[in-house]
Coordinates of C-alpha atoms and ligand atoms in Angstrom, one line a residue:
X9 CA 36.9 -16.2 12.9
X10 CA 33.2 -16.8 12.6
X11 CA 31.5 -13.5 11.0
X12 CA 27.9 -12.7 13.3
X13 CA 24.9 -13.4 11.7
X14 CA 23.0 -10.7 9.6
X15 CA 20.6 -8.9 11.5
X16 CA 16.7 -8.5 10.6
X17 CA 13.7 -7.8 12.5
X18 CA 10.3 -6.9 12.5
X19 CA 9.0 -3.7 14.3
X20 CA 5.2 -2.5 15.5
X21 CA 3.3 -2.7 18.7
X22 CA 2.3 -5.4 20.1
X23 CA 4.6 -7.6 18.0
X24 CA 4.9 -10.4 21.2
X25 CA 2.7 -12.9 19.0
X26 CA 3.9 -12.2 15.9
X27 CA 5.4 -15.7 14.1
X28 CA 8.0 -14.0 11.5
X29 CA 10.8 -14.9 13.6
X30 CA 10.1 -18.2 13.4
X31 CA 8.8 -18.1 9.8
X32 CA 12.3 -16.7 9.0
X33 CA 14.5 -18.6 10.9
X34 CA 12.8 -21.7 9.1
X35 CA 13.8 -19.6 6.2
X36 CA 17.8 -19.4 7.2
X37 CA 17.3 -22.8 8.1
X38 CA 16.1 -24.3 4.6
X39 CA 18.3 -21.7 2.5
X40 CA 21.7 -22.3 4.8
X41 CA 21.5 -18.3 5.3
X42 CA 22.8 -17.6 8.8
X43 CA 20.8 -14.9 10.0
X44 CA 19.3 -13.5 13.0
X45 CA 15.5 -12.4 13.1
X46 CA 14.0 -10.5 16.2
X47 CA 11.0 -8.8 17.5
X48 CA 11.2 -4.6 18.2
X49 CA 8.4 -3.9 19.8
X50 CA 8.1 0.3 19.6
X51 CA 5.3 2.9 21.1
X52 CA 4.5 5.6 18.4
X53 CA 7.2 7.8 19.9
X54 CA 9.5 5.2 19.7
X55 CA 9.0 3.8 16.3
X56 CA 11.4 6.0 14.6
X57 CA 14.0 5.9 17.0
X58 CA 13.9 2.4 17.3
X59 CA 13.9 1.8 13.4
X60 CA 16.7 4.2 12.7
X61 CA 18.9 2.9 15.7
X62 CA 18.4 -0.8 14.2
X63 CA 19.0 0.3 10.8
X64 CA 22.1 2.6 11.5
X65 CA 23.9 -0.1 13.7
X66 CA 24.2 -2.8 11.0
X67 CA 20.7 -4.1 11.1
X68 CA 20.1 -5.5 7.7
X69 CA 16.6 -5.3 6.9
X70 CA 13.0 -4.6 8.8
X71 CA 9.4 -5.8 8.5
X72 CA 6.7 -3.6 9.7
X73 CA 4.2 -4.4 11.1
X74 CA 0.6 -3.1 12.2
X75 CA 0.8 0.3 12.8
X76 CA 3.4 1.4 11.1
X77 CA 3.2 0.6 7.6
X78 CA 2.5 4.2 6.0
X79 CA 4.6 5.6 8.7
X80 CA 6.7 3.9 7.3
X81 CA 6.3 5.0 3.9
X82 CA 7.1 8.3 4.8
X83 CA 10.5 7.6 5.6
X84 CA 11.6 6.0 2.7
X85 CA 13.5 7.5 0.1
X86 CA 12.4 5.2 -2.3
X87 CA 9.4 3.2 -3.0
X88 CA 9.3 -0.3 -5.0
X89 CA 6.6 0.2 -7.8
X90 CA 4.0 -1.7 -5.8
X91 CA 4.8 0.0 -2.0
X92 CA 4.1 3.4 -4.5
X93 CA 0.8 2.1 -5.6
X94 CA -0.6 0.8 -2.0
X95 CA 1.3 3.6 -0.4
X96 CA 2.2 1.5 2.6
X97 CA 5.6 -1.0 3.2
X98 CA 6.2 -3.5 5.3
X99 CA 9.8 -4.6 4.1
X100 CA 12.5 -1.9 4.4
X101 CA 16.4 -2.1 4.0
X102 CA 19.2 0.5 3.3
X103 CA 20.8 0.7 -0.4
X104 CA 24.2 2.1 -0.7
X105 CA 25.1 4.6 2.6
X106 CA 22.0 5.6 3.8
X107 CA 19.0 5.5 1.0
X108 CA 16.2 3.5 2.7
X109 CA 14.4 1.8 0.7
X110 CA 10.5 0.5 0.8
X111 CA 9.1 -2.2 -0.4
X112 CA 5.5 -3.9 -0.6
X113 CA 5.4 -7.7 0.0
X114 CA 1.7 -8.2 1.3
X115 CA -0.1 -8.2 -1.8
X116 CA 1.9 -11.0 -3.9
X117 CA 1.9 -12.6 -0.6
X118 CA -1.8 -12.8 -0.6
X119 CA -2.0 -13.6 -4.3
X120 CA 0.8 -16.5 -4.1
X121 CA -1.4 -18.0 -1.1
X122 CA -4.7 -18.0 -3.2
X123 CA -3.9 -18.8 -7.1
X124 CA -0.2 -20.9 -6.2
X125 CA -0.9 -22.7 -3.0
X126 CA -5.2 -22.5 -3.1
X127 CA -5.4 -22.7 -6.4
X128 CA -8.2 -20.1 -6.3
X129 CA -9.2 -18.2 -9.6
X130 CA -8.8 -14.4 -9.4
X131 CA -9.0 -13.0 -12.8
X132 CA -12.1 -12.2 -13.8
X133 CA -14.2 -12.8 -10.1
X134 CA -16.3 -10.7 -8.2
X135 CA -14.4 -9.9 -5.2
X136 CA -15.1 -7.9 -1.6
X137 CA -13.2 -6.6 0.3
X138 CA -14.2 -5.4 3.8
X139 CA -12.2 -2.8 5.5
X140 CA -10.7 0.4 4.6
X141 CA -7.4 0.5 6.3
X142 CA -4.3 -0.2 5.9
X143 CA -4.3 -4.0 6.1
X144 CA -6.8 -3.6 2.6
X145 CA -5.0 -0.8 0.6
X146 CA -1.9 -3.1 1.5
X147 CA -3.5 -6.0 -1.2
X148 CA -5.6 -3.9 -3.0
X149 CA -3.0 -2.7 -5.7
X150 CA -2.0 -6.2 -6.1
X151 CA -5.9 -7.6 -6.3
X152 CA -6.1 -5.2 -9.1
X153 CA -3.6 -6.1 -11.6
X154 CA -5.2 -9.7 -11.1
X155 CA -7.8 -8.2 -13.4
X156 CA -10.6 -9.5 -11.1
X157 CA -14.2 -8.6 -12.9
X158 CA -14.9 -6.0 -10.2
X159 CA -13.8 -5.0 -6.4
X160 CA -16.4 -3.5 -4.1
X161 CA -14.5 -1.9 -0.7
X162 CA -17.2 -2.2 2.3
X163 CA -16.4 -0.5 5.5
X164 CA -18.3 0.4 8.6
X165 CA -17.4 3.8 7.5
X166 CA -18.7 3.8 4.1
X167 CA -16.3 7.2 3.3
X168 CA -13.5 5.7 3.8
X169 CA -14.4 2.9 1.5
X170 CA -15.3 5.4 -1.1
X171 CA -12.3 7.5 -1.0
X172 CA -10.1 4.6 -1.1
X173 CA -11.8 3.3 -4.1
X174 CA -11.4 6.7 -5.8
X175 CA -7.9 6.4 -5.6
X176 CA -7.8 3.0 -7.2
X177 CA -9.8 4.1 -10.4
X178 CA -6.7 4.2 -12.2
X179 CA -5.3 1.3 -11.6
X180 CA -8.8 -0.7 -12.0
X181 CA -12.9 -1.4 -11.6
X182 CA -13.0 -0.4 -7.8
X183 CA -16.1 0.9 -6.0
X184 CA -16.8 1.7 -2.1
X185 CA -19.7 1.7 0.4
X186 CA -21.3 0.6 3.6
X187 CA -22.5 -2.5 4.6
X188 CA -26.0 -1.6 4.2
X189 CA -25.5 -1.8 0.2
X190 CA -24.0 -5.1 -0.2
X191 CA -28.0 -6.1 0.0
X192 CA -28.3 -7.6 -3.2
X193 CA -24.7 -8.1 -4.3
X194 CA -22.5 -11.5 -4.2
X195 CA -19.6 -12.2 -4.5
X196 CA -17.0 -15.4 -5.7
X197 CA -14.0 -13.5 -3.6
X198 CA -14.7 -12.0 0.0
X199 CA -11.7 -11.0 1.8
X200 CA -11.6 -10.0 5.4
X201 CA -9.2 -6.7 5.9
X202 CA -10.6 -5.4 8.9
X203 CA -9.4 -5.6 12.2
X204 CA -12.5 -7.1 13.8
X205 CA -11.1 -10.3 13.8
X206 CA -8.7 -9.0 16.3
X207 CA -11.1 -8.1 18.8
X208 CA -13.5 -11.1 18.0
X209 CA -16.1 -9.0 16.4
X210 CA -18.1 -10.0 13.2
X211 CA -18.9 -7.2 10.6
X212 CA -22.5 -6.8 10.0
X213 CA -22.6 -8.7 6.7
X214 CA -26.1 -9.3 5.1
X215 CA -27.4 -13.0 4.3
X216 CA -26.4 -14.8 0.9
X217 CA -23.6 -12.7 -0.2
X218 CA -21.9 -15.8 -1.5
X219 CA -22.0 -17.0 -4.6
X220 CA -22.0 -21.0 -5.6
X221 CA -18.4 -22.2 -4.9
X222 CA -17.1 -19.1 -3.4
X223 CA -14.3 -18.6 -1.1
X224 CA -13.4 -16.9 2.0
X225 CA -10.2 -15.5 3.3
X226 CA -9.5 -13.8 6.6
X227 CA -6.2 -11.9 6.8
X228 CA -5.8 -12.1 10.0
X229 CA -4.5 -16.0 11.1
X230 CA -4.9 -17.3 14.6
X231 CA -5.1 -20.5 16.7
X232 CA -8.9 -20.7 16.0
X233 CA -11.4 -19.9 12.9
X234 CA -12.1 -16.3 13.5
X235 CA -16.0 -15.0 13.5
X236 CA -15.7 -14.4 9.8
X237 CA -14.5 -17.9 9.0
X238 CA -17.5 -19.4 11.1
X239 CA -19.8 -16.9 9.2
X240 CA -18.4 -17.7 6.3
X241 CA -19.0 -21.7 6.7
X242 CA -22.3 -20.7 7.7
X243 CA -22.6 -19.1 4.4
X244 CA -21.7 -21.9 2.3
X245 CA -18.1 -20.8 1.2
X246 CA -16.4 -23.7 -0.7
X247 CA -13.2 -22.8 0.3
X248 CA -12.3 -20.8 4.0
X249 CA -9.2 -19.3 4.9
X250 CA -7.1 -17.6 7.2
X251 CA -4.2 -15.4 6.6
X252 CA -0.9 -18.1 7.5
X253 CA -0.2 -18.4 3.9
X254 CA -0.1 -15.3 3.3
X255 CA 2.1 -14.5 5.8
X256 CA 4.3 -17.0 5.4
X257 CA 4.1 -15.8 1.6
X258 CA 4.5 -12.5 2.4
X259 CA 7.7 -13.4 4.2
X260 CA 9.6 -15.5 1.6
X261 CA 9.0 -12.6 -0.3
X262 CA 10.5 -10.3 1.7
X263 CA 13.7 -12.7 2.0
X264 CA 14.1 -13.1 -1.0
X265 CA 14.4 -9.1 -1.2
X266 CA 16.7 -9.5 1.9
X267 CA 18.7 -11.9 0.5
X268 CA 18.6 -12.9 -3.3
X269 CA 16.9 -16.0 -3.0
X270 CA 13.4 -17.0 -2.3
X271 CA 12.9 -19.9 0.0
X272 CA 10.7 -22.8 -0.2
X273 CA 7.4 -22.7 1.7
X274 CA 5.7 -25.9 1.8
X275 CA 7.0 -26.9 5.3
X276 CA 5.9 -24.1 6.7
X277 CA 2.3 -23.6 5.1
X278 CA 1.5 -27.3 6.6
X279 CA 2.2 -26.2 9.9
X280 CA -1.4 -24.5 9.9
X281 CA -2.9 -24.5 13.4
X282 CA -5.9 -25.6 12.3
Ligands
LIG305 P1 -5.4 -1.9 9.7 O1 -4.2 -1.2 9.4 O2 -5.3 -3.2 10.4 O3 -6.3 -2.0 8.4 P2 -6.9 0.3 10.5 O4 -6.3 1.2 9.5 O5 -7.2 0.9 11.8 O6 -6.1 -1.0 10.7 O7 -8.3 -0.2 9.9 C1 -9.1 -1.1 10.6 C2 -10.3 -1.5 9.7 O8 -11.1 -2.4 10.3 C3 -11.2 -0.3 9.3 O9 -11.7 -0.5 8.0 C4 -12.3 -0.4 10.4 O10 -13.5 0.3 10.0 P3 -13.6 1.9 10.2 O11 -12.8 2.5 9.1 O12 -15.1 2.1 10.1 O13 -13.0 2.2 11.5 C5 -12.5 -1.9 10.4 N1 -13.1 -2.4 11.7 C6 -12.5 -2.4 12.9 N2 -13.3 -3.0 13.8 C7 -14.5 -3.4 13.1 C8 -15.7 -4.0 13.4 N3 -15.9 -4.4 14.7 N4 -16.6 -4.2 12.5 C9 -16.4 -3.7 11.2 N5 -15.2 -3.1 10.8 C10 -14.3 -2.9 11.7

């Protein structure tokens, strides 16, 4: 008798246009892993309903998405060393009976998509990072033990920049403000983490941020260049990207969690839309 595929999913709101299901059913595909991947979408007073029901009847192992990621957090009995430091998860399964356990796949995701596929120097670079949610303390951890020469956090509200630098200080040479005081300051790393792509919106960046041979890097990944990635050509970035590889990183990562073997990811980082 054939035994039903192992059941995974990803969970948030909205989560209709999300591409891990077919990022990991390439995945099952390429590694011979039968396994079945769907979409939960969940209102806030569903999410933990949905995630426990899932969980509780067999499910294997979730993904969470935007946002739910510290809520997330919170339910977990136990954190992975890197979901501890960005205090968010996004990969989740159940150890033994009933210990669920967190995880943290976003920041190696972003790293394996700049230094392994982009080839894109880290240690010792200026980097920015604009935003001061959860989509940047997600990578910031992980940007960190790159030992980049300095991170700067802008946000349109510069408090919540400076607060989640604070928190950083031990792990690394992090500082926080507005907008306003990047006047003045460039940059060989800038990395989009706020959700302004989303809506189409451009954060009010000052001119010549970039430095000679810099490179750009939206999170967010879409069927068209976002406003950042035409600002950023604009700019004179060397090197513009948008967030695919990551997530497609991000993903084999979290498989590999899942299921004790990471899978290859070169034919799915050359299906980039553009
Ligand atoms: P996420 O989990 O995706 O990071 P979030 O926690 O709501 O979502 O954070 C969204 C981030 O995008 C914040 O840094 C937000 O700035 P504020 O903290 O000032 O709200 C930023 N953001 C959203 N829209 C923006 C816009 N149009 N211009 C600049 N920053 C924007």
């Amino acid at each position: 008798m054939n035994k039903a595929p192992d059941r995974y999913a990803i969970i948030g709101h909205p989560v209709a246009h999300s591409r891990s299901p077919q990022i990991h059913a390439e995945f099952a595909r390429l590694t011979g892993h039968p396994l079945q991947y769907d979409r939960i979408d969940a209102s806030p007073q569903q999410f933990t309903t949905l995630l426990r029901e899932f969980l509780g009847s067999g499910g294997r192992g979730l993904n969470v998405t935007q946002p739910y990621k510290e809520e997330a957090y919170a339910l977990c009995h136990v954190h992975s060393p890197r979901a501890e430091r960005a205090r968010c998860v996004n990969t989740l399964y159940i150890q033994g009976d009933s210990t669920l356990v967190g995880d943290n796949t976003d920041g190696i995701g972003l790293i394996t998509d700049l230094r392994r596929n982009q080839h894109v120097m880290i240690k010792d670079s200026r980097i920015l990072v604009l935003g001061a949610g959860g989509a940047a303390r997600g990578i910031l951890p992980a940007l960190l033990s790159e030992a980049p020469a300095s991170i700067r956090i802008a946000n349109r509200t510069p408090k919540r920049a400076q607060h989640l630098a604070a928190g950083l200080r031990h792990q690394g040479r992090a500082s926080g403000g507005g907008f306003d005081e990047l006047r003045g300051m460039s940059f060989d790393l800038v990395i989009n983490a706020t959700s302004a792509s989303l809506n189409g919106e451009l954060p009010p960046l000052p001119r010549d941020l970039l430095e000679p041979g810099a490179v750009c890097y939206d999170l967010a990944y879409g069927e068209r260049p976002s406003l950042f990635m035409h600002w950023a050509e604009q700019e004179g970035a060397s090197l513009v990207l948008d967030g695919w590889g990551m997530l497609v990183e991000q993903a084999a990562e979290s498989f590999l969690i899942w299921r004790g073997v990471r899978p290859p990811t070169a034919t799915l980082l050359a299906l980039h839309p553009h």
